[in-house]
Coordinates of C-alpha atoms in Angstrom, one line a residue:
X1 CA 0.0 0.0 0.0
X2 CA 1.0 3.6 -0.5
X3 CA 1.3 6.2 2.2
X4 CA 0.6 10.0 1.8
X5 CA 1.9 12.7 4.2
X6 CA 0.5 16.2 3.9
X7 CA 3.1 19.0 4.0
X8 CA 1.0 21.9 5.0
X9 CA 3.5 24.7 4.6
X10 CA 6.9 25.6 3.2
X11 CA 9.0 24.8 6.3
X12 CA 7.6 21.3 6.5
X13 CA 8.1 20.8 2.7
X14 CA 11.7 22.0 2.8
X15 CA 12.6 20.0 5.8
X16 CA 11.2 16.8 4.2
X17 CA 12.8 17.3 0.8
X18 CA 16.2 18.4 2.1
X19 CA 16.3 15.4 4.5
X20 CA 15.5 13.0 1.6
X21 CA 18.1 14.6 -0.7
X22 CA 20.8 14.4 1.9
X23 CA 20.1 10.7 2.5
X24 CA 19.6 9.8 -1.2
X25 CA 21.6 7.0 -2.5
X26 CA 19.7 5.8 -5.7
X27 CA 18.2 8.8 -7.5
X28 CA 17.1 12.4 -7.3
X29 CA 14.8 13.6 -10.1
X30 CA 13.4 17.1 -10.0
X31 CA 10.7 18.4 -12.5
X32 CA 9.7 22.0 -12.0
X33 CA 8.2 25.0 -13.6
X34 CA 10.2 27.7 -11.8
X35 CA 13.9 27.5 -10.8
X36 CA 15.6 30.8 -10.1
X37 CA 19.1 31.9 -9.3
X38 CA 18.3 33.3 -6.0
X39 CA 18.7 32.3 -2.3
X40 CA 16.3 29.3 -2.4
X41 CA 17.3 28.3 -5.9
X42 CA 21.1 28.3 -5.1
X43 CA 20.5 26.6 -1.8
X44 CA 18.6 23.7 -3.4
X45 CA 21.0 23.5 -6.3
X46 CA 23.9 23.1 -3.8
X47 CA 22.0 20.1 -2.2
X48 CA 21.5 18.6 -5.7
X49 CA 25.2 19.0 -6.5
X50 CA 26.2 17.4 -3.2
X51 CA 24.0 14.4 -4.1
X52 CA 25.6 14.1 -7.5
X53 CA 29.1 14.3 -6.0
X54 CA 28.2 11.3 -3.8
X55 CA 27.5 9.4 -7.0
X56 CA 23.7 9.7 -6.9
X57 CA 22.1 10.0 -10.4
X58 CA 20.7 13.5 -10.1
X59 CA 18.6 15.2 -12.8
X60 CA 16.8 18.6 -13.1
X61 CA 14.1 19.2 -15.7
X62 CA 13.1 22.8 -15.7
X63 CA 10.7 24.8 -17.8
X64 CA 12.6 27.4 -19.8
X65 CA 9.8 29.9 -19.8
X66 CA 9.0 29.7 -16.1
X67 CA 12.7 29.6 -15.2
X68 CA 13.9 32.3 -17.6
X69 CA 15.0 34.6 -14.8
X70 CA 17.8 32.2 -13.9
X71 CA 19.5 32.3 -17.3
X72 CA 21.3 29.6 -19.2
X73 CA 24.7 30.5 -17.5
X74 CA 23.2 29.3 -14.2
X75 CA 22.1 26.0 -15.6
X76 CA 25.3 25.5 -17.6
X77 CA 27.2 26.0 -14.3
X78 CA 25.1 23.3 -12.7
X79 CA 26.0 20.9 -15.5
X80 CA 29.7 21.6 -14.9
X81 CA 29.2 20.8 -11.3
X82 CA 27.8 17.3 -12.2
X83 CA 24.1 17.7 -12.5
X84 CA 22.2 16.3 -15.5
X85 CA 20.2 19.4 -16.4
X86 CA 17.6 19.7 -19.2
X87 CA 15.2 22.4 -20.3
X88 CA 11.7 21.1 -21.1
X89 CA 11.3 20.6 -24.8
X90 CA 13.2 23.8 -25.9
X91 CA 15.5 26.4 -24.4
X92 CA 13.8 29.5 -25.9
X93 CA 10.0 29.8 -26.0
X94 CA 8.9 30.6 -29.5
X95 CA 5.5 31.3 -31.1
X96 CA 3.7 28.2 -32.4
X97 CA 1.7 25.2 -31.1
X98 CA 4.8 23.3 -30.0
X99 CA 6.6 25.9 -28.0
X100 CA 4.7 28.6 -26.0
X101 CA 1.6 26.4 -26.2
X102 CA 3.3 23.7 -24.2
X103 CA 4.9 24.7 -20.9
X104 CA 5.7 22.2 -18.1
X105 CA 3.9 23.5 -15.0
X106 CA 4.2 20.2 -13.2
X107 CA 6.0 19.7 -9.9
X108 CA 7.4 16.2 -9.6
X109 CA 10.2 15.2 -7.2
X110 CA 11.4 11.6 -6.9
X111 CA 14.1 10.9 -4.3
X112 CA 14.9 7.2 -3.7
X113 CA 11.6 5.8 -2.3
X114 CA 9.7 9.0 -1.9
X115 CA 7.8 11.3 -4.3
X116 CA 6.4 14.8 -4.0
X117 CA 3.7 16.8 -5.7
X118 CA 2.2 20.2 -5.1
X119 CA 2.5 23.8 -6.3
X120 CA 5.8 24.8 -4.8
X121 CA 8.7 26.3 -6.9
X122 CA 12.4 26.8 -6.3
X123 CA 12.4 30.6 -5.9
X124 CA 12.6 33.1 -3.1
X125 CA 8.9 34.0 -3.0
X126 CA 8.3 30.5 -1.5
X127 CA 11.2 30.8 1.0
X128 CA 9.9 31.5 4.6
X129 CA 10.1 35.1 5.7
X130 CA 12.3 34.2 8.7
X131 CA 14.8 33.0 6.2
X132 CA 14.7 36.1 4.0
X133 CA 12.1 35.0 1.5
X134 CA 8.6 36.1 0.5
X135 CA 6.8 33.7 2.8
X136 CA 4.3 32.5 0.2
X137 CA 1.9 29.8 1.5
X138 CA 1.8 26.5 -0.4
X139 CA 0.9 22.9 0.2
X140 CA 2.5 19.6 -1.0
X141 CA 2.1 15.9 -0.5
X142 CA 4.9 13.3 0.1
X143 CA 4.1 9.7 -1.2
X144 CA 5.8 6.4 -0.5
X145 CA 5.0 3.0 -1.7
X146 CA 4.4 1.4 -5.2
X147 CA 3.1 4.7 -6.7
X148 CA 6.6 6.2 -6.4
X149 CA 7.6 4.2 -9.4
X150 CA 4.7 5.9 -11.3
X151 CA 6.0 9.3 -10.3
X152 CA 9.4 8.1 -11.7
X153 CA 7.8 6.9 -14.9
X154 CA 6.0 10.2 -15.4
X155 CA 9.3 12.0 -14.9
X156 CA 10.9 9.8 -17.5
X157 CA 8.1 10.5 -20.0
X158 CA 8.5 14.3 -19.5
X159 CA 12.3 14.0 -19.7
X160 CA 11.9 12.3 -23.1
X161 CA 9.4 14.9 -24.5
X162 CA 10.7 16.9 -27.4
X163 CA 9.5 19.3 -30.1
X164 CA 9.1 16.5 -32.6
X165 CA 6.0 15.1 -31.0
X166 CA 3.0 16.3 -29.0
X167 CA 3.3 15.6 -25.2
X168 CA 1.2 12.6 -24.1
X169 CA -0.9 12.2 -21.0
X170 CA 0.3 9.9 -18.2
X171 CA -2.3 8.1 -16.3
X172 CA -2.1 5.2 -13.9
X173 CA -5.9 4.6 -14.2
X174 CA -6.9 1.9 -11.7
X175 CA -3.4 0.5 -11.1
X176 CA -3.6 1.4 -7.4
X177 CA -6.6 1.1 -5.1
X178 CA -5.8 4.3 -3.2
X179 CA -4.4 6.8 -5.7
X180 CA -4.6 7.7 -9.4
X181 CA -1.6 9.7 -10.7
X182 CA -2.1 11.9 -13.7
X183 CA 0.3 14.1 -15.6
X184 CA -1.8 15.5 -18.5
X185 CA -0.8 17.4 -21.6
X186 CA -2.2 20.7 -22.7
X187 CA -5.6 20.4 -24.2
X188 CA -9.1 22.0 -24.2
X189 CA -10.3 18.7 -22.8
X190 CA -7.7 18.4 -20.0
X191 CA -7.8 15.0 -18.2
X192 CA -7.1 16.6 -14.8
X193 CA -9.9 19.1 -15.4
X194 CA -12.3 16.4 -16.4
X195 CA -11.5 14.3 -13.3
X196 CA -12.3 17.3 -11.1
X197 CA -15.6 18.0 -12.9
X198 CA -16.7 14.4 -12.9
X199 CA -16.1 14.1 -9.1
X200 CA -17.9 17.4 -8.5
X201 CA -20.9 16.0 -10.3
X202 CA -20.9 13.0 -8.0
X203 CA -20.3 14.9 -4.7
X204 CA -22.9 14.4 -2.0
X205 CA -21.6 16.1 1.1
X206 CA -18.8 18.6 0.4
X207 CA -16.6 20.2 -2.2
X208 CA -13.8 22.2 -0.6
X209 CA -11.3 23.9 -2.9
X210 CA -8.2 26.0 -2.2
X211 CA -7.0 27.5 -5.5
X212 CA -4.6 30.3 -6.1
X213 CA -5.7 31.2 -9.6
X214 CA -9.4 30.3 -9.6
X215 CA -11.5 31.4 -12.5
X216 CA -13.0 28.2 -13.7
X217 CA -14.4 27.4 -17.2
X218 CA -18.1 27.2 -17.4
X219 CA -18.4 23.5 -17.2
X220 CA -16.6 23.4 -13.8
X221 CA -18.6 26.4 -12.5
X222 CA -21.8 24.7 -13.5
X223 CA -20.8 21.5 -11.8
X224 CA -20.1 23.4 -8.6
X225 CA -23.4 25.3 -8.8
X226 CA -25.3 22.1 -9.5
X227 CA -23.7 20.5 -6.4
X228 CA -24.6 23.5 -4.3
X229 CA -28.2 23.3 -5.6
X230 CA -28.5 19.7 -4.3
X231 CA -27.2 20.6 -0.9
X232 CA -23.5 20.0 -1.2
X233 CA -21.3 22.3 0.9
X234 CA -19.3 24.1 -1.7
X235 CA -16.5 26.4 -0.4
X236 CA -13.6 28.0 -2.2
X237 CA -10.6 29.6 -0.6
X238 CA -8.7 32.0 -2.8
X239 CA -5.8 34.4 -2.2
X240 CA -6.6 37.7 -0.4
X241 CA -3.6 39.1 -2.3
X242 CA -2.3 37.7 -5.6
X243 CA 0.7 37.8 -7.8
X244 CA -1.6 37.7 -10.8
X245 CA -4.0 40.7 -10.4
X246 CA -5.8 39.9 -13.7
X247 CA -7.1 36.6 -12.3
X248 CA -7.8 37.9 -8.8
X249 CA -9.7 41.0 -10.1
X250 CA -11.6 38.9 -12.6
X251 CA -12.7 36.6 -9.8
X252 CA -13.8 39.4 -7.6
X253 CA -16.0 40.7 -10.4
X254 CA -17.6 37.3 -10.5
X255 CA -18.1 36.9 -6.7
X256 CA -21.7 38.0 -6.7
X257 CA -22.6 35.5 -9.4
X258 CA -20.7 32.7 -7.6
X259 CA -22.3 33.4 -4.2
X260 CA -25.7 33.6 -5.9
X261 CA -25.1 30.2 -7.3
X262 CA -24.5 28.7 -3.9
X263 CA -20.7 28.9 -3.6
X264 CA -19.2 30.2 -0.4
X265 CA -16.1 32.2 -1.3
X266 CA -13.2 33.0 1.2
X267 CA -10.0 35.0 0.9
X268 CA -6.9 33.7 2.7
X269 CA -5.3 36.5 4.8
X270 CA -2.0 35.6 6.4
X271 CA 0.2 35.4 3.3
X272 CA 0.1 35.2 -0.5
X273 CA -1.6 31.8 -1.1
X274 CA -0.3 29.7 -3.9
X275 CA -1.8 26.3 -2.9
X276 CA -3.9 24.2 -5.2
X277 CA -5.8 21.4 -3.5
X278 CA -9.3 20.0 -3.2
X279 CA -11.4 17.7 -1.0
X280 CA -14.6 16.0 -2.1
X281 CA -16.7 14.0 0.4
X282 CA -14.7 11.6 2.5
X283 CA -13.0 9.6 -0.3
X284 CA -11.3 12.0 -2.8
X285 CA -8.5 14.5 -2.4
X286 CA -5.9 16.0 -4.6
X287 CA -2.8 18.2 -4.1
X288 CA -1.0 19.3 -7.3
X289 CA -0.1 21.9 -9.8
X290 CA -3.5 22.2 -11.6
X291 CA -4.8 25.7 -12.0
X292 CA -8.6 26.1 -12.5
X293 CA -8.5 28.4 -15.5
X294 CA -8.6 27.9 -19.2
X295 CA -5.1 29.3 -19.9
X296 CA -3.5 26.6 -17.8
X297 CA -5.5 23.9 -19.5
X298 CA -4.4 24.8 -23.0
X299 CA -0.8 25.7 -22.3
X300 CA 0.6 23.7 -19.4
X301 CA 1.6 20.2 -18.5
X302 CA 0.3 19.5 -15.0
X303 CA 0.6 16.7 -12.4
X304 CA -1.9 15.7 -9.7
X305 CA -2.3 12.6 -7.6
X306 CA -5.9 11.9 -6.8
X307 CA -6.0 10.1 -3.5
X308 CA -8.9 8.1 -2.1
X309 CA -7.1 6.9 1.1
X310 CA -9.6 8.0 3.9
X311 CA -6.8 9.0 6.3
X312 CA -5.3 11.4 3.9
X313 CA -8.6 12.8 2.8
X314 CA -9.5 13.5 6.4
X315 CA -6.1 15.1 7.1
X316 CA -6.5 17.4 4.1
X317 CA -10.0 18.3 5.1
X318 CA -8.8 19.3 8.6
X319 CA -6.1 21.4 6.9
X320 CA -8.8 23.1 4.8
X321 CA -10.7 24.0 8.0
X322 CA -7.4 25.5 9.3
X323 CA -7.1 27.6 6.1
X324 CA -10.8 28.5 6.4
X325 CA -10.2 29.8 9.9
X326 CA -7.5 32.1 8.5
X327 CA -9.7 33.4 5.7
X328 CA -12.4 36.1 5.4
X329 CA -15.7 35.1 3.8
X330 CA -16.7 37.3 0.9
X331 CA -20.0 39.1 1.7
X332 CA -22.2 40.4 -1.2
X333 CA -22.7 43.8 0.6
X334 CA -18.9 44.3 0.6
X335 CA -18.6 43.5 -3.1
X336 CA -21.4 46.0 -3.9
X337 CA -19.7 48.7 -1.7
X338 CA -16.6 48.9 -3.9
X339 CA -16.0 52.1 -5.8
X340 CA -17.4 52.5 -9.3
X341 CA -13.9 52.7 -10.9
X342 CA -12.8 49.5 -9.0
X343 CA -15.9 47.6 -10.1
X344 CA -15.4 48.7 -13.8
X345 CA -11.8 47.6 -13.8
X346 CA -12.6 44.3 -12.3
X347 CA -15.4 43.7 -14.8
X348 CA -13.0 44.5 -17.6
X349 CA -10.6 41.8 -16.4
X350 CA -13.5 39.4 -15.9
X351 CA -14.5 40.0 -19.6
X352 CA -10.9 39.2 -20.7
X353 CA -10.8 36.0 -18.6
X354 CA -14.3 35.0 -19.7
X355 CA -13.3 35.4 -23.4
X356 CA -10.2 33.3 -22.7
X357 CA -12.3 30.6 -21.2
X358 CA -14.6 30.7 -24.2
X359 CA -11.8 30.6 -26.8
X360 CA -9.4 28.3 -25.1
X361 CA -11.4 26.4 -22.4
X362 CA -13.2 23.1 -22.4
X363 CA -16.3 22.8 -24.6
X364 CA -19.4 23.5 -22.6
X365 CA -22.0 21.3 -24.3
X366 CA -22.1 17.5 -24.4
X367 CA -20.9 14.9 -21.9
X368 CA -17.5 14.9 -20.4
X369 CA -15.3 12.8 -22.7
X370 CA -13.5 9.7 -21.5
X371 CA -9.8 9.8 -20.7
X372 CA -7.4 10.3 -23.6
X373 CA -4.6 8.8 -21.7
X374 CA -3.1 5.5 -21.3
X375 CA -1.1 3.9 -18.4
X376 CA 2.6 4.1 -19.1
X377 CA 4.7 1.0 -18.3
X378 CA 7.3 1.3 -15.6
X379 CA 10.2 1.5 -17.9
X380 CA 12.0 4.2 -19.9
X381 CA 9.9 5.4 -22.9
X382 CA 11.2 5.2 -26.4
X383 CA 13.8 7.8 -27.3
X384 CA 15.3 8.0 -23.8

């Protein structure tokens, strides 16, 4: 059986990852969207180099768009220090369906017999304030057991992706009784998106979401509204302050519609929230990189484990209640009290995001399509 440990903040995540890397003897594989040449980036890079110097096969797969602030000289220096470093698919993002349209937004760490997923990146905004960073709040999960080899296989598949072919979905399907691991490729009909919506349609008690960039396409919003209409407790925790104002302001323009549809919306207060997780009823939970907006669906590779282990679901639900206690519920009268100029600017951003959802997002009519993915054998894919 697999085990799943919630890492509810950056200190617990860094402690766990750093301990695993220091003890690693077999492998260290890091797949990430953002890796910067700053305090946290250099600190983690030094740990990876130390592992490589002990003879541990150590690889870093970074997205060249998300990590562009680091520069190629930084990554070239890591190669000279013994790391196997590779940009995802291409070094320089270019216009066209096979470059900018495919970014690797996944977070996948495999260290010997442990694997990690979540929304965390290797840059100073995530570093705790007491260590000189931005103190962003994020959540991760550490997995052990047979599913770790699937995390490893997903990493191998992304490592082998190149510009000569479209990225494929990775899906363990029903291989494990307690978890389904999915790394999907960019598409209007995202597999991770569809799995969320399908579970929302079947919810009977609760749908609790914490999402940093929440502006869902119509099909997801309709599933949430339909759940609320049948008595499901639907709550969404969003950032009180955001590093992407266009998404935050678009969402605020939609608050009245969302609350009228039965959703309860909360804004997290203590720090900038970057977490992306969900709990449905007592048998479904996910912590990953998935962003609930159309731009992410069409342009980004994501990775989410969908866990049905009751203990982990209960633990994540308790953590949601903790986040809820540190959030402020949005009240309709407060939304209406905003200034005219503020409301108009927010509605402009909402129109932009709504147009993006219409053009790029999942099709609204018809049933949810079945998975496009296939399980990938636990071996190196062709071309490796």
